[in-house]
Amino acid sequence: MTTSATHAADMPAFVDHSHLTVIDMPMVSSFYQQVMGLSVLDTSASGETLGVAGRPLLTLTTGGNAARAPRNAPGLFHTAFLVPDRKELGRWLAHAAHNNVPLTGASDHLVSEAIYLDDPEGNGIEIYRDRDRAEWTYVPDGTVKMATHRLDLQALYDEAPKDGWTGQENGTVIGHIHLQVTDIPEADAFFQGVLGLDIMARYPGASFFATGKYHHHVAANVWNSRGQPKRQGGMTGLSDYTIRFNDPAKLEAAIGKLDALALPTTRSGGTVSLVDPWGIGLKLSA
């Protein structure tokens, strides 16, 4: 846990972990280590878990039946790694620039500054830093003002220390996960109505959900995936992700809603596992 009561991971519920199914494990693992600055924390016969300063963030697994998912299949839009501050975002940008890492975009979202790229198998990644909450603008309905403006990468690079980047700084976490789904009203009903997250922002074709008035812990869009069939087992990309509840009462309320809807779940210790309406695995834990 971090010391700030406004941090993404200090909210009543937050995204703790992402799990990708990949085809070329050595290549993808090398990318997350060398480009994204994660360290291998654990290995198994089917894959490995990577993280920062001993905190697990990303599991990669593979198997003989792994089949590349279509770009428009429900699943991952991006996993978003939240770094501690603007200096660390700039240090990563300098590292990426010096190693010719291709980027797919960079945006100022008012609440945050974000850089986008893809891993070698096309899984989307965001690396970002949050602005102080005093700089966020909340509107009367309780949502937060967000936008997509151009981020001045040159200024960010120029301000960054060039002192030899050796990996992500302690305190780096998964700030949010952005999903491709097939229907926004269905996403609103699931993430707000069942899991108890608040709708914090809407874009055309997308909703943003969070607890604790964070800008978003989970986003869902239909930009590529509107009306597509459910995700199939064995597809590459997002196998599952974990929402961890700092507030056990919120977890119990979500489990009660899942049970009331007769959505199939399995329980192991304090973790409840299910498959969401779009075929994406989800784990809920305290």
Coordinates of C-alpha atoms in Angstrom, one line a residue:
M1 CA 0.0 0.0 0.0
T2 CA 1.1 3.5 -0.6
T3 CA 1.0 6.4 1.9
S4 CA -1.4 8.7 0.0
A5 CA -5.1 8.2 0.7
T6 CA -5.8 9.4 -2.9
H7 CA -3.7 6.8 -4.6
A8 CA -5.4 4.3 -7.0
A9 CA -4.5 1.3 -4.9
D10 CA -5.7 2.8 -1.7
M11 CA -9.3 3.0 -2.8
P12 CA -12.1 0.7 -1.5
A13 CA -11.5 -1.5 -4.6
F14 CA -8.7 -1.5 -7.2
V15 CA -7.2 -3.6 -10.0
D16 CA -4.4 -5.6 -8.5
H17 CA -3.2 -7.9 -11.2
S18 CA -3.4 -8.8 -14.9
H19 CA -2.9 -12.2 -16.5
L20 CA -2.1 -12.6 -20.2
T21 CA -2.1 -15.7 -22.4
V22 CA 0.8 -15.4 -24.9
I23 CA 2.2 -17.5 -27.7
D24 CA 5.9 -16.6 -27.5
M25 CA 6.7 -16.6 -23.7
P26 CA 10.4 -15.7 -23.9
M27 CA 9.8 -12.8 -26.3
V28 CA 6.9 -11.3 -24.4
S29 CA 8.6 -11.8 -21.0
S30 CA 11.8 -10.2 -22.3
F31 CA 9.7 -7.2 -23.5
Y32 CA 8.1 -6.7 -20.1
Q33 CA 11.4 -6.9 -18.4
Q34 CA 13.6 -4.9 -20.7
V35 CA 11.1 -2.3 -22.1
M36 CA 8.6 -2.0 -19.2
G37 CA 11.0 -2.6 -16.4
L38 CA 9.3 -5.4 -14.5
S39 CA 11.2 -8.2 -12.7
V40 CA 10.4 -11.9 -12.7
L41 CA 9.1 -12.8 -9.3
D42 CA 8.0 -16.4 -9.8
T43 CA 8.2 -19.1 -12.5
S44 CA 6.1 -22.2 -13.2
A45 CA 5.8 -24.8 -15.8
S46 CA 3.2 -22.7 -17.7
G47 CA 4.6 -19.2 -17.3
E48 CA 5.8 -16.6 -14.9
T49 CA 4.7 -13.7 -12.7
L50 CA 6.4 -10.3 -13.0
G51 CA 6.2 -7.2 -10.8
V52 CA 7.9 -4.3 -9.2
A53 CA 9.8 -4.3 -5.8
G54 CA 8.3 -7.7 -5.0
R55 CA 4.7 -6.7 -5.8
P56 CA 3.2 -9.1 -8.4
L57 CA 1.5 -7.2 -11.2
L58 CA 1.4 -9.3 -14.4
T59 CA 1.3 -13.1 -15.0
L60 CA 2.2 -14.5 -18.4
T61 CA 1.2 -18.0 -19.3
T62 CA 1.2 -20.1 -22.5
G63 CA 0.0 -23.4 -23.7
G64 CA -0.2 -25.6 -26.8
N65 CA -3.8 -24.4 -27.6
A66 CA -3.0 -20.7 -27.5
A67 CA -4.6 -19.1 -30.6
R68 CA -4.1 -15.4 -31.5
A69 CA -7.3 -13.5 -30.7
P70 CA -8.8 -11.3 -33.4
R71 CA -8.2 -7.5 -32.8
N72 CA -12.0 -7.0 -32.4
A73 CA -12.5 -9.8 -29.8
P74 CA -13.7 -8.8 -26.3
G75 CA -10.7 -8.7 -23.9
L76 CA -7.9 -6.2 -23.3
F77 CA -7.7 -2.7 -24.6
H78 CA -4.7 -1.9 -22.4
T79 CA -3.2 -2.7 -19.0
A80 CA -2.3 0.6 -17.4
F81 CA 0.9 0.8 -15.3
L82 CA 0.8 3.8 -12.9
V83 CA 4.2 5.2 -12.0
P84 CA 4.8 7.3 -8.9
D85 CA 5.2 10.8 -10.5
R86 CA 6.0 12.8 -13.6
K87 CA 9.7 12.4 -13.1
E88 CA 9.4 8.6 -13.3
L89 CA 7.2 8.8 -16.4
G90 CA 9.8 11.0 -18.0
R91 CA 12.6 8.6 -17.1
W92 CA 10.7 5.8 -18.7
L93 CA 10.1 7.9 -21.8
A94 CA 13.8 8.7 -22.1
H95 CA 14.6 4.9 -21.8
A96 CA 12.0 4.2 -24.5
A97 CA 13.4 6.9 -26.8
H98 CA 17.0 5.7 -26.3
N99 CA 16.0 2.2 -27.2
N100 CA 13.8 3.0 -30.2
V101 CA 10.7 1.6 -28.5
P102 CA 7.7 2.4 -30.8
L103 CA 4.8 4.2 -29.2
T104 CA 1.2 4.2 -30.3
G105 CA 0.1 7.5 -28.7
A106 CA 0.5 10.0 -25.9
S107 CA -2.3 12.0 -24.2
D108 CA -3.0 14.5 -21.5
H109 CA -6.3 13.4 -19.9
L110 CA -6.5 16.3 -17.4
V111 CA -6.4 13.9 -14.5
S112 CA -3.3 12.1 -15.8
E113 CA -0.5 12.1 -18.4
A114 CA -0.3 8.8 -20.4
I115 CA 1.9 7.1 -23.0
Y116 CA 0.6 4.2 -25.0
L117 CA 2.3 1.2 -26.7
D118 CA 1.8 -2.4 -27.6
D119 CA 3.7 -5.5 -26.5
P120 CA 5.1 -7.9 -29.2
E121 CA 1.8 -9.8 -29.4
G122 CA -0.4 -6.7 -29.7
N123 CA -1.5 -6.4 -26.1
G124 CA -2.1 -2.7 -25.3
I125 CA -0.2 -1.0 -22.6
E126 CA -0.5 2.4 -21.0
I127 CA 2.1 3.9 -18.7
Y128 CA 0.9 7.0 -16.9
R129 CA 1.2 9.3 -13.9
D130 CA -1.7 10.9 -12.1
R131 CA -2.0 14.6 -11.4
D132 CA -2.7 15.6 -7.8
R133 CA -6.4 15.3 -7.1
A134 CA -6.4 19.0 -6.3
E135 CA -6.0 19.5 -10.0
W136 CA -8.9 17.3 -11.0
T137 CA -12.3 18.9 -11.7
Y138 CA -15.4 17.1 -10.4
V139 CA -18.8 18.0 -11.9
P140 CA -22.0 18.2 -9.8
D141 CA -23.1 14.7 -10.8
G142 CA -20.0 13.3 -9.1
T143 CA -18.1 12.4 -12.3
V144 CA -14.7 13.7 -13.1
K145 CA -13.7 15.8 -16.1
M146 CA -11.5 14.0 -18.5
A147 CA -10.3 14.7 -22.0
T148 CA -7.8 13.5 -24.6
H149 CA -5.4 16.3 -25.4
R150 CA -2.0 16.0 -27.0
L151 CA 0.8 15.3 -24.5
D152 CA 4.0 17.3 -25.1
L153 CA 6.5 14.4 -25.2
Q154 CA 9.4 16.6 -26.0
A155 CA 8.8 18.7 -22.8
L156 CA 8.4 15.5 -20.8
Y157 CA 11.7 14.1 -22.2
D158 CA 13.6 17.3 -21.7
E159 CA 12.6 17.5 -18.0
A160 CA 13.5 13.9 -17.3
P161 CA 16.7 12.8 -15.6
K162 CA 19.0 10.9 -18.0
D163 CA 20.7 9.0 -15.2
G164 CA 20.4 5.4 -16.6
W165 CA 17.0 3.9 -16.1
T166 CA 17.1 0.4 -14.5
G167 CA 13.5 -0.5 -14.1
Q168 CA 10.2 0.8 -12.6
E169 CA 10.4 2.6 -9.3
N170 CA 9.0 1.1 -6.1
G171 CA 5.3 2.2 -5.9
T172 CA 4.5 1.3 -9.6
V173 CA 1.2 -0.5 -9.7
I174 CA -1.6 -1.4 -12.1
G175 CA -3.6 1.8 -11.9
H176 CA -6.4 0.6 -14.1
I177 CA -7.4 -1.9 -16.8
H178 CA -9.2 -0.9 -20.0
L179 CA -11.4 -3.6 -21.6
Q180 CA -13.0 -4.2 -25.0
V181 CA -16.6 -5.3 -24.4
T182 CA -19.6 -5.7 -26.7
D183 CA -22.2 -3.4 -25.2
I184 CA -22.0 -0.4 -22.9
P185 CA -25.3 -0.7 -21.1
E186 CA -24.4 -4.2 -20.3
A187 CA -21.0 -3.0 -19.0
D188 CA -22.7 -0.3 -16.8
A189 CA -25.1 -3.0 -15.4
F190 CA -22.2 -5.3 -14.5
F191 CA -19.5 -2.9 -13.2
Q192 CA -21.9 -0.5 -11.5
G193 CA -24.9 -2.6 -10.8
V194 CA -23.2 -5.9 -9.8
L195 CA -19.6 -5.0 -8.7
G196 CA -20.6 -1.7 -7.1
L197 CA -18.2 0.6 -8.9
D198 CA -19.2 4.2 -9.6
I199 CA -19.4 5.6 -13.2
M200 CA -16.8 8.3 -13.2
A201 CA -16.8 9.4 -16.8
R202 CA -18.4 8.6 -20.2
Y203 CA -17.0 9.0 -23.7
P204 CA -18.9 8.0 -26.8
G205 CA -18.8 4.2 -26.8
A206 CA -17.0 4.0 -23.4
S207 CA -17.7 4.1 -19.6
F208 CA -15.1 4.6 -16.8
F209 CA -15.7 3.0 -13.4
A210 CA -14.0 3.4 -10.1
T211 CA -14.2 3.4 -6.3
G212 CA -13.1 6.3 -4.0
K213 CA -13.7 8.9 -6.7
Y214 CA -10.6 7.8 -8.6
H215 CA -10.9 8.6 -12.3
H216 CA -11.1 5.0 -13.3
H217 CA -10.0 1.6 -12.1
V218 CA -11.8 -0.2 -15.0
A219 CA -12.8 1.2 -18.4
A220 CA -14.9 -0.5 -21.0
N221 CA -15.3 0.4 -24.6
V222 CA -17.0 -0.9 -27.8
W223 CA -14.8 0.9 -30.3
N224 CA -13.5 -2.3 -31.9
S225 CA -15.7 -4.9 -30.3
R226 CA -19.3 -3.8 -30.5
G227 CA -21.6 -6.7 -31.0
Q228 CA -18.8 -9.3 -31.3
P229 CA -19.2 -12.8 -29.9
K230 CA -17.9 -13.7 -26.5
R231 CA -14.2 -14.3 -26.0
Q232 CA -13.3 -18.0 -26.4
G233 CA -11.1 -20.1 -24.2
G234 CA -7.4 -20.4 -25.3
M235 CA -7.4 -17.0 -27.0
T236 CA -4.2 -14.9 -26.5
G237 CA -4.6 -11.7 -24.6
L238 CA -6.3 -11.1 -21.3
S239 CA -7.0 -14.4 -19.6
D240 CA -8.2 -12.7 -16.4
Y241 CA -7.6 -9.8 -14.0
T242 CA -8.0 -9.3 -10.3
I243 CA -10.0 -6.6 -8.5
R244 CA -8.9 -6.4 -4.8
F245 CA -11.2 -5.0 -2.2
N246 CA -9.7 -3.0 0.6
D247 CA -13.3 -2.8 2.0
P248 CA -14.5 -6.4 2.7
A249 CA -18.1 -5.2 2.9
K250 CA -17.9 -4.1 -0.7
L251 CA -16.6 -7.5 -1.7
E252 CA -19.4 -9.3 0.2
A253 CA -22.0 -7.0 -1.5
A254 CA -20.6 -7.9 -4.9
I255 CA -20.6 -11.6 -4.2
G256 CA -24.2 -11.3 -3.0
K257 CA -25.2 -9.6 -6.3
L258 CA -23.4 -12.4 -8.3
D259 CA -25.2 -15.1 -6.3
A260 CA -28.6 -13.3 -6.7
L261 CA -28.1 -13.3 -10.4
A262 CA -27.0 -16.9 -10.3
L263 CA -23.8 -16.1 -12.1
P264 CA -21.4 -19.1 -11.8
T265 CA -18.5 -18.5 -9.5
T266 CA -15.8 -20.7 -7.9
R267 CA -14.2 -19.9 -4.5
S268 CA -10.7 -20.7 -3.4
G269 CA -9.7 -19.2 0.0
G270 CA -10.7 -15.6 -0.1
T271 CA -10.8 -15.3 -3.9
V272 CA -14.0 -15.6 -6.0
S273 CA -13.4 -16.4 -9.7
L274 CA -15.9 -16.0 -12.5
V275 CA -16.2 -15.3 -16.2
D276 CA -17.7 -11.9 -17.1
P277 CA -20.5 -11.4 -19.7
W278 CA -17.9 -11.1 -22.4
G279 CA -15.9 -14.2 -21.7
I280 CA -13.1 -12.5 -19.7
G281 CA -11.9 -14.1 -16.5
L282 CA -12.3 -12.0 -13.3
K283 CA -11.1 -12.6 -9.8
L284 CA -12.4 -10.8 -6.8
S285 CA -10.4 -10.9 -3.5
A286 CA -9.9 -9.0 -0.3

